[in-house]
Short mmCIF file of C-alpha atoms in Angstrom, two decimals:
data_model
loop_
_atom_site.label_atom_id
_atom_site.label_comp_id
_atom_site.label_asym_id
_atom_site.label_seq_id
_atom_site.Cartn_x
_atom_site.Cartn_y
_atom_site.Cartn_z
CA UNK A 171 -31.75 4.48 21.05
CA UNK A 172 -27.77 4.09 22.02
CA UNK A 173 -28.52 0.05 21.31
CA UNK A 174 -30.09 0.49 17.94
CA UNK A 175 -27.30 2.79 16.90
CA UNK A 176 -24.30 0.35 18.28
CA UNK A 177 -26.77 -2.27 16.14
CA UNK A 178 -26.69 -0.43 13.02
CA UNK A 179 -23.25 0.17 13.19
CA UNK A 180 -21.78 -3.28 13.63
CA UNK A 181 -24.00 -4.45 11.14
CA UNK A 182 -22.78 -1.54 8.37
CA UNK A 183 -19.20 -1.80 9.52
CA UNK A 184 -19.19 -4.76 11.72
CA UNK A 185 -15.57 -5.73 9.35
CA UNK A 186 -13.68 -3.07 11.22
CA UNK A 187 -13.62 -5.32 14.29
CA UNK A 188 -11.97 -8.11 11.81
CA UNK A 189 -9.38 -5.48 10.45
CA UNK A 190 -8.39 -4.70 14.04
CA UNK A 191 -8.08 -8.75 14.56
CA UNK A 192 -6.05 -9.20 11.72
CA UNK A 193 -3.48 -6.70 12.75
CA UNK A 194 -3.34 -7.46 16.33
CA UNK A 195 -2.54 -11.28 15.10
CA UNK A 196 0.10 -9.98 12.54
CA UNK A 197 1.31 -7.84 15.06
CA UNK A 198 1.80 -10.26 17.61
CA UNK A 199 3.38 -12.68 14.82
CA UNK A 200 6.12 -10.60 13.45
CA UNK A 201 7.81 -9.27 17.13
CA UNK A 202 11.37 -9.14 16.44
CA UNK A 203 14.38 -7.24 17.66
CA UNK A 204 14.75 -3.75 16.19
CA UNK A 205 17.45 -1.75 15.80
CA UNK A 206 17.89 1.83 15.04
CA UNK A 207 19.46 2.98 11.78
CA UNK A 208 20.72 6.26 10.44
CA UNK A 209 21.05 9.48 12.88
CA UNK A 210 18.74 7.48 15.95
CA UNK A 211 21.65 4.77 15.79
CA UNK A 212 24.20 7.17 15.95
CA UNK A 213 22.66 9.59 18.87
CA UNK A 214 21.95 6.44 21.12
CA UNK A 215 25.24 4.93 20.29
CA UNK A 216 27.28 8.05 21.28
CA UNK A 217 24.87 8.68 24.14
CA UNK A 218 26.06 5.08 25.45
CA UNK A 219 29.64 5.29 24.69
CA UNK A 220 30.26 8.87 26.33
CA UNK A 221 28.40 7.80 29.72
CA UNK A 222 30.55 4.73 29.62
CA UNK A 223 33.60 5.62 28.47
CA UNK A 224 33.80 9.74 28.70
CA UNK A 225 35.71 12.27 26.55
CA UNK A 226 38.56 10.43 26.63
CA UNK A 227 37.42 7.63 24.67
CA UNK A 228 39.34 6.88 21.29
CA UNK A 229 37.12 5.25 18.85
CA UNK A 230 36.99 3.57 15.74
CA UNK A 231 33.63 3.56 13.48
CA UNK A 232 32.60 0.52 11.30
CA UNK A 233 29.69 1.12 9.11
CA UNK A 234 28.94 -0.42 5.39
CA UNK A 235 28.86 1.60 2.70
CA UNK A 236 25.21 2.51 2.12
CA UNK A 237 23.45 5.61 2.72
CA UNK A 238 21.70 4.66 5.94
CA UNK A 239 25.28 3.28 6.85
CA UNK A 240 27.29 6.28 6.18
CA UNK A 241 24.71 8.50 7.58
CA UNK A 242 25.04 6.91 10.75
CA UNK A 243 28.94 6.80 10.59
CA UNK A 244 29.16 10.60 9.94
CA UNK A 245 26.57 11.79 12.73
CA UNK A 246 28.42 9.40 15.67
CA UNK A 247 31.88 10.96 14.09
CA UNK A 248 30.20 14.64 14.22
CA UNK A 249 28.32 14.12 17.76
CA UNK A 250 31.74 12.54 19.53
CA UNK A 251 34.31 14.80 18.60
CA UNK A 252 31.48 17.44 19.49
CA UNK A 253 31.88 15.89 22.75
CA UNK A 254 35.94 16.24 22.58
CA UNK A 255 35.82 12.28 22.21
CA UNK A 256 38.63 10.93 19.80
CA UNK A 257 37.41 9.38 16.46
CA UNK A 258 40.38 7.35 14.91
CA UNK A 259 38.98 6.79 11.74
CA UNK A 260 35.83 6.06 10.50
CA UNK A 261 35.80 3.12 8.23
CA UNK A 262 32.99 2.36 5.52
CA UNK A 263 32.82 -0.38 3.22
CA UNK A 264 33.41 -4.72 3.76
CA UNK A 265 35.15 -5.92 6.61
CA UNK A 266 38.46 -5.94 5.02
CA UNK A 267 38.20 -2.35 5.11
CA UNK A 268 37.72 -2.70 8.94
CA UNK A 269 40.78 -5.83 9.13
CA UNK A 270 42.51 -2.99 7.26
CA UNK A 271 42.08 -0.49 9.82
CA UNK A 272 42.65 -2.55 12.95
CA UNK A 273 45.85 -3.88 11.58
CA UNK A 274 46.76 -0.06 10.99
CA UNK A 275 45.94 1.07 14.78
CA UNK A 276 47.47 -2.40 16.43
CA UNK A 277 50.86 -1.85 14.50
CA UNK A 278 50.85 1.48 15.47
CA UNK A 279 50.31 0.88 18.99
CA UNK A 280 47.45 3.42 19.43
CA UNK A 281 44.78 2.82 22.46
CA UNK A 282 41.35 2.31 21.80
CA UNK A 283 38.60 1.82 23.76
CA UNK A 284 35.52 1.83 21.44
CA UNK A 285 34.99 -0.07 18.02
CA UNK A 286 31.39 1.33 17.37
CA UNK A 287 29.29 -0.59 14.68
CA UNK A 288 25.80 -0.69 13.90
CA UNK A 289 23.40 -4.32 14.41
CA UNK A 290 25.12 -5.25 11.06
CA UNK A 291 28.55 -4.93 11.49
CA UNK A 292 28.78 -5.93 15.07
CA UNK A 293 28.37 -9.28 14.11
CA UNK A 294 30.97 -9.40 11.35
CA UNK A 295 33.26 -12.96 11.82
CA UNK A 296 36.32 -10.10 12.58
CA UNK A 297 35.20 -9.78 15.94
CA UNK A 298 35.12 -13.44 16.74
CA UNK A 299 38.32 -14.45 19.18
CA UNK A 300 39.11 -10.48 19.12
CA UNK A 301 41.11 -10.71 22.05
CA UNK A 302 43.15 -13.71 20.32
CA UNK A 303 43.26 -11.60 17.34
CA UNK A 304 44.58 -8.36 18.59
CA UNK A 305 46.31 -9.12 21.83
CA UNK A 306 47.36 -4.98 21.79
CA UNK A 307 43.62 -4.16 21.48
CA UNK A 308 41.84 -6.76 23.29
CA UNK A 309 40.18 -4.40 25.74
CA UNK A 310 38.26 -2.79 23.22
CA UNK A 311 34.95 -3.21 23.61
CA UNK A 312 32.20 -3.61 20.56
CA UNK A 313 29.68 -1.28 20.98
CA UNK A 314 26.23 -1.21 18.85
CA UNK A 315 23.12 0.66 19.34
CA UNK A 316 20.65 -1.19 21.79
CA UNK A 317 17.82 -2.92 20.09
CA UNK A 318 14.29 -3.07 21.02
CA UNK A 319 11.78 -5.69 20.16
CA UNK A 320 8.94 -4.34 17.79
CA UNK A 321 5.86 -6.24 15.05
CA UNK A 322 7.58 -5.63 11.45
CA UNK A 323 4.07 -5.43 10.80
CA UNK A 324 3.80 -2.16 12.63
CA UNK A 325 6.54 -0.40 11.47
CA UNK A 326 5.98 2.82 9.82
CA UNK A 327 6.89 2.28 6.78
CA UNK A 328 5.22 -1.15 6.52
CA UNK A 329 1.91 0.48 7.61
CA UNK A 330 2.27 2.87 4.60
CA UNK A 331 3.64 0.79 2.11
CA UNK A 332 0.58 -1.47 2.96
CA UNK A 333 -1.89 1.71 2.08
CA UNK A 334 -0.21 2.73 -0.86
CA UNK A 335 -0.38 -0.92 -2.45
CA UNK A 336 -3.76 -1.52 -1.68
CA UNK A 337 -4.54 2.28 -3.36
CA UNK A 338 -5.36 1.57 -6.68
CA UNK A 339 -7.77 -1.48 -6.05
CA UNK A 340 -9.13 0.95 -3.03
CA UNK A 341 -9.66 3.85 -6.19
CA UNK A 342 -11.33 1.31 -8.23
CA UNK A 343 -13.78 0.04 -5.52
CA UNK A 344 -15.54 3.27 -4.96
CA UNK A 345 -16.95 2.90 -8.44
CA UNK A 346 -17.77 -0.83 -7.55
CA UNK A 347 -19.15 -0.14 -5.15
CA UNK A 348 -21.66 2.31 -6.75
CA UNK A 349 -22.41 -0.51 -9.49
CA UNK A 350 -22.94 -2.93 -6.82
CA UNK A 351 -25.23 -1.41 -4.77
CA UNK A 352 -27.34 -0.91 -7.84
CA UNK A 353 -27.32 -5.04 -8.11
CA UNK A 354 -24.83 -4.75 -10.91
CA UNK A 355 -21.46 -5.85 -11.23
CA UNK A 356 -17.96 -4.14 -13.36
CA UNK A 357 -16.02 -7.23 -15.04
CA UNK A 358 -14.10 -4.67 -17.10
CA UNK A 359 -12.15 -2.68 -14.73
CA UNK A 360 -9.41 -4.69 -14.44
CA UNK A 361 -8.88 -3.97 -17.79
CA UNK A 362 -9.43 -0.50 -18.11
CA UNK A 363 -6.46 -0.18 -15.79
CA UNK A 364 -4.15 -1.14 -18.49
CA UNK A 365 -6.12 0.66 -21.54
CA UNK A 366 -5.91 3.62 -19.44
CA UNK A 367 -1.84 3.42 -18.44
CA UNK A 368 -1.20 2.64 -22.17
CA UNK A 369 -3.27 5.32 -23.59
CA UNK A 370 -1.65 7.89 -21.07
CA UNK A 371 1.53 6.98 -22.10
CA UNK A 372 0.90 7.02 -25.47
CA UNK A 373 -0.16 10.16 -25.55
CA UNK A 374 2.54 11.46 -23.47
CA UNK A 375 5.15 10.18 -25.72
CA UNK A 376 3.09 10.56 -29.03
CA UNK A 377 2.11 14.40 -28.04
CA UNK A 378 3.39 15.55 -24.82
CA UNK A 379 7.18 15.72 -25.23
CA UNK A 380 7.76 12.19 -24.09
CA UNK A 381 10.15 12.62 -21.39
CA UNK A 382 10.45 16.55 -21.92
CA UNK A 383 6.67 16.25 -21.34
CA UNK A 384 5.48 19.33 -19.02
CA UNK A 385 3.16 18.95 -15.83
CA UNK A 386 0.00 20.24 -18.24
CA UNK A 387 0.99 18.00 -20.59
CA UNK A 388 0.79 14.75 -18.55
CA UNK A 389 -2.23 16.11 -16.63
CA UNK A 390 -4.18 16.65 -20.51
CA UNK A 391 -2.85 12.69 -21.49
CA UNK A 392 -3.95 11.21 -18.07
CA UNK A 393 -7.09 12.82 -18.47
CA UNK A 394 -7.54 11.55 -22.03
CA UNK A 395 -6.53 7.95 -20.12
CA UNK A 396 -9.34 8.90 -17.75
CA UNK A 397 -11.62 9.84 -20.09
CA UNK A 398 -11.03 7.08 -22.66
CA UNK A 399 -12.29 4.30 -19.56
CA UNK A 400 -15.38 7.12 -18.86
CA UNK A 401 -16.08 6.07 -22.46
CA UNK A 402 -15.82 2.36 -21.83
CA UNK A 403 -17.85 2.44 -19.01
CA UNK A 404 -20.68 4.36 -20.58
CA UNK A 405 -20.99 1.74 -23.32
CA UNK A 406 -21.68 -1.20 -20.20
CA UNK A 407 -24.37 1.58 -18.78
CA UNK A 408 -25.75 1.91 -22.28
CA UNK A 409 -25.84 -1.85 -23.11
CA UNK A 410 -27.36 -2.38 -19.11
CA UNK A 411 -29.91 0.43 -19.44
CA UNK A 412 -30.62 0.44 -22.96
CA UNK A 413 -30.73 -3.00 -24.36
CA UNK A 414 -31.22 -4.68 -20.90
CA UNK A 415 -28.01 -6.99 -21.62
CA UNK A 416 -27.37 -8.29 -17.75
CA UNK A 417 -24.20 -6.52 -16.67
CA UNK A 418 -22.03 -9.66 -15.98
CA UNK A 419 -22.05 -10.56 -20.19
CA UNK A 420 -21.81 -6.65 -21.12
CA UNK A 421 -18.61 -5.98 -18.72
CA UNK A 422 -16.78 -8.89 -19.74
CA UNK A 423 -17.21 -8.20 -23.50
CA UNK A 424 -16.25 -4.06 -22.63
CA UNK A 425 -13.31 -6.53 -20.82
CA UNK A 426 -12.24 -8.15 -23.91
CA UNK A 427 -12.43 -4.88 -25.98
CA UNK A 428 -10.14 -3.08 -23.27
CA UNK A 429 -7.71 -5.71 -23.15
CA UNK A 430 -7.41 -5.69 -26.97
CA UNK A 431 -7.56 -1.89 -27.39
CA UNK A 432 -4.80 -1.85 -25.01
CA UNK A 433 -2.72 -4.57 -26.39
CA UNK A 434 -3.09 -2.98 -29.95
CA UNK A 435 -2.20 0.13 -28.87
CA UNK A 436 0.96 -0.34 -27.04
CA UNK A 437 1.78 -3.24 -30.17
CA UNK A 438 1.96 -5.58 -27.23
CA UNK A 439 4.98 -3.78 -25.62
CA UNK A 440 5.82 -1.89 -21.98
CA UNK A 441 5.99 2.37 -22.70
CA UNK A 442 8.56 3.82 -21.10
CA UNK A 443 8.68 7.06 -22.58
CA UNK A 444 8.05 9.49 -19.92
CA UNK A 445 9.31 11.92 -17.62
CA UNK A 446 10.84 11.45 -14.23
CA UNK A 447 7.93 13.55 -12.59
CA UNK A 448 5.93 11.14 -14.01
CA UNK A 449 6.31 9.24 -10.83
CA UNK A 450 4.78 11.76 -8.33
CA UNK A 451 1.22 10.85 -8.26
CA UNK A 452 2.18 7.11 -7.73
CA UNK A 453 5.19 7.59 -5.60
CA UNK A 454 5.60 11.04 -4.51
CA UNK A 455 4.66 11.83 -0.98
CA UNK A 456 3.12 15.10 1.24
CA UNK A 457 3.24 15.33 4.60
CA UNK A 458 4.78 12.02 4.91
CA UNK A 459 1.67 10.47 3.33
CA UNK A 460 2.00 8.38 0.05
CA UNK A 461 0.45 10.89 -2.61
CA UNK A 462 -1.50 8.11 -3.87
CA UNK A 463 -3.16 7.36 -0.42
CA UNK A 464 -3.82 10.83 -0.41
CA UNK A 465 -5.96 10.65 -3.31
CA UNK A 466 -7.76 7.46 -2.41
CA UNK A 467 -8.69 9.25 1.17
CA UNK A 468 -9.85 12.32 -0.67
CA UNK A 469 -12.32 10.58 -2.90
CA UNK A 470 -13.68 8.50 -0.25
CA UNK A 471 -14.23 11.33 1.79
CA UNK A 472 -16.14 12.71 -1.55
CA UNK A 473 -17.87 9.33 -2.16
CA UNK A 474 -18.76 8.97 1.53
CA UNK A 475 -20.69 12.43 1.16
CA UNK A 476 -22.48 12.01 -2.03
CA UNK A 477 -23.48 8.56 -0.42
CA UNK A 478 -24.90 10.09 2.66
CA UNK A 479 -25.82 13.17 1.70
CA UNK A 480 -27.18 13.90 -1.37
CA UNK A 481 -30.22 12.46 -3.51
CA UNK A 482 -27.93 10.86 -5.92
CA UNK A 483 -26.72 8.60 -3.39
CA UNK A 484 -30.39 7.74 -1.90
CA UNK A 485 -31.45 7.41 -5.71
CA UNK A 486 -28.45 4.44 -5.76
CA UNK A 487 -29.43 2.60 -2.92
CA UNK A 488 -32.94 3.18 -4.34
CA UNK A 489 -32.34 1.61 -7.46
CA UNK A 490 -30.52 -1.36 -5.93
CA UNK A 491 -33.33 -1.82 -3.16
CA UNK A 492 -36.14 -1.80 -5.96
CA UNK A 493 -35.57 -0.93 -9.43
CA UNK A 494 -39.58 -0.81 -10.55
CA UNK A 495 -39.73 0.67 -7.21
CA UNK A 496 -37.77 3.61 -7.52
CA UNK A 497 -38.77 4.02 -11.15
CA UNK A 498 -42.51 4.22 -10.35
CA UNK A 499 -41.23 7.10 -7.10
CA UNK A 500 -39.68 8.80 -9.60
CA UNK A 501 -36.08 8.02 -9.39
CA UNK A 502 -34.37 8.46 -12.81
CA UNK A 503 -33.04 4.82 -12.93
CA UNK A 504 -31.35 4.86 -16.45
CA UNK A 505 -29.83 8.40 -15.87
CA UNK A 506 -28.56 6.59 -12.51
CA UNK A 507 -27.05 3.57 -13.78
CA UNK A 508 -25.70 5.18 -16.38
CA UNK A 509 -23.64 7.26 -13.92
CA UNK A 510 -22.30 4.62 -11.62
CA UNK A 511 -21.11 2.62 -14.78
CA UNK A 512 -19.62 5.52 -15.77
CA UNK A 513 -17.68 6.83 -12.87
CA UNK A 514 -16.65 3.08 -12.37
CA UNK A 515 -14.96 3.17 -15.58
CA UNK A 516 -13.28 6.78 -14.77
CA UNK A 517 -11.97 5.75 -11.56
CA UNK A 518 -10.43 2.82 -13.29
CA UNK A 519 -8.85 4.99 -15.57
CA UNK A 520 -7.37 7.28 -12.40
CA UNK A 521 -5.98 3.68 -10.91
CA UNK A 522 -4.31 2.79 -14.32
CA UNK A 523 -2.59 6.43 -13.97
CA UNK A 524 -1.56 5.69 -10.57
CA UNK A 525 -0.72 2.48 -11.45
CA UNK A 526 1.50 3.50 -14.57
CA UNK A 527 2.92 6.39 -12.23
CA UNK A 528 4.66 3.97 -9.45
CA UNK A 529 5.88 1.48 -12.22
CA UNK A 530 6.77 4.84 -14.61
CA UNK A 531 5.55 3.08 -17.73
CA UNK A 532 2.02 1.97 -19.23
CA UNK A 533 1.81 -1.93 -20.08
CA UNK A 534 -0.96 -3.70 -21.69
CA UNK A 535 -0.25 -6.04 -18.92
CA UNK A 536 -1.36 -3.84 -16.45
CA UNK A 537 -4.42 -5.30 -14.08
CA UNK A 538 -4.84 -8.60 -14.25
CA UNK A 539 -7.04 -10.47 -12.02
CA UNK A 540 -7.53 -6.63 -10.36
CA UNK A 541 -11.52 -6.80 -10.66
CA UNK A 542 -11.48 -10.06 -8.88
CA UNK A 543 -9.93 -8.07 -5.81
CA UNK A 544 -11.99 -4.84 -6.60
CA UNK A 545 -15.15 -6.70 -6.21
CA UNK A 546 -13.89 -9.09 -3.20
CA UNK A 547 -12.94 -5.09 -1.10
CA UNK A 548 -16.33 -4.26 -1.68
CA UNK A 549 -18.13 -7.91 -0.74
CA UNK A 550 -15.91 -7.96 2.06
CA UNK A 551 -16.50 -4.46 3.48
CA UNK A 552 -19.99 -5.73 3.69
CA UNK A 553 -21.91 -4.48 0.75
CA UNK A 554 -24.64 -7.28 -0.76
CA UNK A 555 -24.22 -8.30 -4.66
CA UNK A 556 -27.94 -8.48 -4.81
CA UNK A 557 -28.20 -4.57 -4.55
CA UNK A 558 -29.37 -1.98 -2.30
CA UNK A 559 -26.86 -2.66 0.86
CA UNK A 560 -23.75 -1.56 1.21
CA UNK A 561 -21.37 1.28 2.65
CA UNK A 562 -18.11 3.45 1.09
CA UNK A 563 -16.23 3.46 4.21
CA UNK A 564 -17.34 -0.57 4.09
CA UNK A 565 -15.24 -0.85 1.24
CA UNK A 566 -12.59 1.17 2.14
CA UNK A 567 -12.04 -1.62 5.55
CA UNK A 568 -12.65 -4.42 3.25
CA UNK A 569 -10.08 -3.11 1.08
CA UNK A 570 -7.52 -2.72 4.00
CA UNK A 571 -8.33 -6.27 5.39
CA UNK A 572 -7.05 -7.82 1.73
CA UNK A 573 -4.03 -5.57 1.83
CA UNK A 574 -3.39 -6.81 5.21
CA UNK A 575 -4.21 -10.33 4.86
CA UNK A 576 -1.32 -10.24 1.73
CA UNK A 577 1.15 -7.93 4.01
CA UNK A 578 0.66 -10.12 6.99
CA UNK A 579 1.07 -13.38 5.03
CA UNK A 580 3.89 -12.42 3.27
CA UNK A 581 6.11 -10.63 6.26
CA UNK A 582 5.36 -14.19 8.30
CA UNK A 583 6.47 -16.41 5.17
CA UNK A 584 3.28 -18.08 3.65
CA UNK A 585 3.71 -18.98 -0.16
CA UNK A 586 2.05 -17.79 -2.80
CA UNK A 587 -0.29 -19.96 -3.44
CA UNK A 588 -1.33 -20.53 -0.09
CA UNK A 589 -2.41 -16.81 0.04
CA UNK A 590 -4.68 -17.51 -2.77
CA UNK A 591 -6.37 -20.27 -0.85
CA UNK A 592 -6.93 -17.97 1.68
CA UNK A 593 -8.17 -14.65 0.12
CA UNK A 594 -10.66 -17.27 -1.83
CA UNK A 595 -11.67 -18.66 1.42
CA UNK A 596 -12.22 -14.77 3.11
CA UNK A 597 -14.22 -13.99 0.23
CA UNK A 598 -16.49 -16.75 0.45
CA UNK A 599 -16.93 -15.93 4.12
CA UNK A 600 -17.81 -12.59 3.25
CA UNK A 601 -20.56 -13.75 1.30
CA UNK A 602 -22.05 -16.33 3.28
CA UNK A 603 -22.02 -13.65 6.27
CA UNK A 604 -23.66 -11.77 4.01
CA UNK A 605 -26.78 -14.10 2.95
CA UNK A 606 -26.93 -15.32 6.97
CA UNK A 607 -27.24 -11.55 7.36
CA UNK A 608 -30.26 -11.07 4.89
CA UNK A 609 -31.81 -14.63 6.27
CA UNK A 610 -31.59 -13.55 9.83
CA UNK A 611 -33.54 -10.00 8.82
CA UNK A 612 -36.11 -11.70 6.67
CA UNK A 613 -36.82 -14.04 9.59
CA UNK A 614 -37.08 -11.17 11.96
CA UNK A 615 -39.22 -9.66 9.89
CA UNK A 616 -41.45 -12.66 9.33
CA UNK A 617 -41.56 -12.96 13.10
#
């Protein structure tokens, strides 16, 4: 019993193991030293110089002038003279504003025992030959925070910038994934992203206020974005169901008519006519999760259950598995087709809103090549473009393995192009897994 259920799940999400591999090899490929920034710099650095040096040391801080910089030149300033420790000035900006300062403490004959800097400015050419430089000061000492050596892969905010890029194609894939699973396939969401970003903002500048636009008001025009792709989707259901056109030819005409609704809408030109909130679906954050990642989780969590759960989900696989089949059980194919075409449209509209949120504009260009990488997330999480196979959570890892194929590749230097080669060659390894997959089991069977 344990074996069959270990069996069943490798074989649904048997890709997780290659996620894992991918980020222990990108983690092992992008160790370098770290150093702490901000308030952690300056609470190790004062930690180091007080056991060393005690209260009586007379210090002078160099720090650039940028936020992270002057944050951690004000807390090691606060924190020492806490301590009763000296601070003789506390310099921010290029290193003649530290040559500045030297010269001022050397010509005035003043001790000093610490010059504490941060990873950057430690290694400012002022330091070289110090000694030579300022015989009178020659037994300070340069003091930085120690570093530590760490994957850049790994770092928080690489891990989260890597989920919130990979969100809207993630969005977009739980409606593939529906349409797949019923054998079909969704040329036109890549599309609909930008149809639905330009009609949002559109509306938002057309009949919300434009930048004075209210929180209802940008919730009603993202809706009408959302709605508008429902729309499109419905028609590929309709032409599917209805005149039995094969889904590849009636999603890449609905792809045509997006791009060219979208292009004529916006008069071929970026909207930027909204307001600053604008940005908090796409790059807001709660609980120190992208807002945007929060979303995707939530409606995979949803999708997951509806999969799993409840007859709508068993009448998809259904469908997929068998189409006369299911018909002749009863299953209400059209109805069901209709839906998944339908929700894959909608949740194409909700990434072009996302989408349009982190760039704070709506752009016909908006998109491109974006159901290329929809439809590779789902192939790659495991689910089988002749129907009936397939899982949400699937996607979800297949989705994360792009993302982390492109974050990888691009934190250890590959070009461009190369990552193209690449994600072409993971995707046709996908599928041939796949189809060695479905030979294997029909040979078992046979046996």
């Amino acid at each position: 019993m344990k074996r069959n259920a270990l069996s069943r799940f490798v074989a649904d999400y048997g890709m997780l193991f290659v996620l894992l591999l991918l980020c222990a090899y990108f983690s092992a490929a992008t160790v370098e030293m770290q150093y702490p920034t901000g308030a952690t710099a300056a609470q190790q650095l004062a930690r180091q110089i007080l056991t060393q040096f005690g209260k009586e040391a007379q210090t002078l801080i160099i720090a650039r002038d940028t936020r992270d910089d002057a944050e951690f030149a004000d807390a090691l300033s606060d924190q020492l003279a806490a301590a009763g420790a000296t601070v003789l000035e506390v310099v921010k900006g290029p290193p003649a504003n530290a040559r500045e300062a030297l010269d001022k403490i050397a010509a005035a004959q003043r001790r000093l025992d610490v010059i504490a800097c941060n990873h950057v400015t430690a290694a400012w050419g002022i330091f070289d030959n110090f000694p030579v430089k300022y015989p009178t000061l020659g037994k300070a000492k340069v003091m930085r925070a120690e570093g530590y050596r760490w994957p850049n892969f790994l770092k928080a905010e690489n891990l989260l910038n890597v989920a919130n890029q990979i969100a809207v194609i993630a969005i977009i894939a739980v409606g593939m994934t529906m349409v797949i699973i019923t054998a079909g396939i969704d040329l036109s969401v890549g599309s609909l992203i930008a149809l639905s970003a330009v009609v949002t903002a559109v509306l938002i500048r057309d009949f919300a206020g434009a930048e004075q636009a209210s929180a209802h008001g940008m919730i009603a025009c993202s809706a009408g974005g959302i709605l508008v792709c429902g729309v499109i989707g419905l028609i590929s259901g309709v032409m599917v169901t209805v005149f039995g056109i094969p889904a590849f030819i009636a999603t890449l005409a609905m792809m045509l008519v997006a791009n060219g609704l979208a292009f004529i809408l916006a008069k071929g030109q970026s909207i930027y006519q909204v307001p600053e909130s604008f940005v908090w679906l796409g790059r807001g954050a709660g609980w120190g999760i992208p807002n945007a990642v929060l979303l995707m989780l939530l409606l995979y969590t949803a999708a997951h259950v509806v999969m799993t759960r409840m007859p709508l989900g068993r009448y998809i696989y259904a469908v997929g598995g068998n189409q006369e089949a299911a018909r002749l059980s009863g299953v209400p194919v059209k109805r069901v087709l209709l839906f998944v075409y339908t929700v894959c449209g909608m949740l194409a509209g909700l990434g072009g809103i996302v989408m349009a949120s982190q760039l704070k504009s709506g752009a016909p260009t908006y998109g491109q090549l974006y159901e290329l990488y929809v439809i590779a997330a789902v192939v790659v999480g495991g689910a089988s473009l002749s129907g009936g196979e397939g899982k949400v959570l699937g996607t979800l890892i297949g989705a994360f393995i792009i993302a982390v194929i492109q974050n990888g590749m691009n934190l250890t230097g590959v070009e461009s192009y190369t990552q193209k080669v690449i994600l072409g060659l993971v995707i046709l390894g996908a599928v041939l897994l796949d189809m060695l997959k479905r030979r294997s089991w029909a040979l078992h069977r046979a046996a």
